[in-house]
Amino acid sequence: MTEWTDFRHPNCCPCHTTRKIAYTVAEAAIRVGVSARLLRTQIDKNYLLARYVNSKPIIAHDDLVSWLNSLPTEAR
């Protein structure tokens, strides 16, 4: 899987060959491999930036990557 293919349907059709520019919390959690609850906590603590469509949080791809890159490289 690369960032340019969909994780569920790699290379099956043109609609899955470009990356999404934003994800729901659930989609972002799947992409990163953590729980949606953890991401919501990170949003609540302002560690991860979310934008809102009405009351629904969405996470921009670049913000998700920035958050991931800000995490420690060693376990606590």
Tab-separated table of C-alpha atoms in Angstrom:
chain	number	residue	atom	x	y	z
A	1	MET	CA	0.000	0.000	0.000
A	2	THR	CA	1.214	3.471	-0.822
A	3	GLU	CA	-0.376	6.790	-0.039
A	4	TRP	CA	-1.560	6.895	-3.647
A	5	THR	CA	-3.686	3.750	-3.505
A	6	ASP	CA	-6.725	2.930	-1.475
A	7	PHE	CA	-5.975	0.497	1.339
A	8	ARG	CA	-9.058	-1.610	0.642
A	9	HIS	CA	-9.048	-1.755	-3.149
A	10	PRO	CA	-5.535	-1.147	-4.467
A	11	ASN	CA	-5.452	-0.427	-8.185
A	12	CYS	CA	-8.937	-1.818	-8.843
A	13	CYS	CA	-10.268	1.278	-10.570
A	14	PRO	CA	-9.336	4.903	-11.294
A	15	CYS	CA	-11.272	6.237	-8.313
A	16	HIS	CA	-8.852	4.482	-5.949
A	17	THR	CA	-5.562	5.586	-7.466
A	18	THR	CA	-5.378	9.075	-5.974
A	19	ARG	CA	-5.138	9.756	-2.281
A	20	LYS	CA	-7.988	11.355	-0.405
A	21	ILE	CA	-7.351	14.881	0.791
A	22	ALA	CA	-9.293	14.356	4.036
A	23	TYR	CA	-10.560	11.499	6.181
A	24	THR	CA	-13.234	10.917	8.757
A	25	VAL	CA	-11.859	10.032	12.184
A	26	ALA	CA	-12.634	6.360	11.536
A	27	GLU	CA	-10.867	6.395	8.144
A	28	ALA	CA	-7.840	8.209	9.577
A	29	ALA	CA	-7.609	5.677	12.405
A	30	ILE	CA	-7.587	2.799	9.918
A	31	ARG	CA	-4.951	4.544	7.805
A	32	VAL	CA	-2.634	5.029	10.772
A	33	GLY	CA	-3.438	1.770	12.558
A	34	VAL	CA	-4.776	3.203	15.812
A	35	SER	CA	-8.224	3.452	17.342
A	36	ALA	CA	-10.668	6.202	16.487
A	37	ARG	CA	-10.902	6.884	20.218
A	38	LEU	CA	-7.168	7.621	20.378
A	39	LEU	CA	-7.464	10.058	17.472
A	40	ARG	CA	-10.444	11.797	19.092
A	41	THR	CA	-8.365	12.199	22.269
A	42	GLN	CA	-5.511	13.666	20.225
A	43	ILE	CA	-7.962	16.098	18.603
A	44	ASP	CA	-9.422	17.071	21.992
A	45	LYS	CA	-5.899	17.761	23.321
A	46	ASN	CA	-5.079	19.811	20.191
A	47	TYR	CA	-2.278	17.460	19.148
A	48	LEU	CA	-4.097	16.596	15.912
A	49	LEU	CA	-5.860	19.266	13.888
A	50	ALA	CA	-9.404	18.506	12.784
A	51	ARG	CA	-11.636	20.640	10.627
A	52	TYR	CA	-15.389	20.481	10.957
A	53	VAL	CA	-18.221	20.076	8.482
A	54	ASN	CA	-21.055	21.221	10.727
A	55	SER	CA	-20.228	19.078	13.772
A	56	LYS	CA	-18.441	16.245	11.932
A	57	PRO	CA	-14.645	16.282	12.314
A	58	ILE	CA	-12.515	15.584	9.268
A	59	ILE	CA	-8.744	15.298	9.196
A	60	ALA	CA	-6.744	16.607	6.257
A	61	HIS	CA	-4.210	14.142	4.861
A	62	ASP	CA	-1.307	16.526	5.458
A	63	ASP	CA	-2.399	17.144	9.070
A	64	LEU	CA	-2.567	13.399	9.693
A	65	VAL	CA	0.936	12.941	8.268
A	66	SER	CA	2.258	15.871	10.345
A	67	TRP	CA	0.746	14.392	13.500
A	68	LEU	CA	2.230	10.992	12.726
A	69	ASN	CA	5.665	12.509	12.107
A	70	SER	CA	5.474	14.357	15.441
A	71	LEU	CA	5.134	11.131	17.427
A	72	PRO	CA	8.156	9.786	19.322
A	73	THR	CA	10.339	7.273	17.523
A	74	GLU	CA	10.928	5.264	20.719
A	75	ALA	CA	8.403	3.605	23.023
A	76	ARG	CA	7.910	5.161	26.438
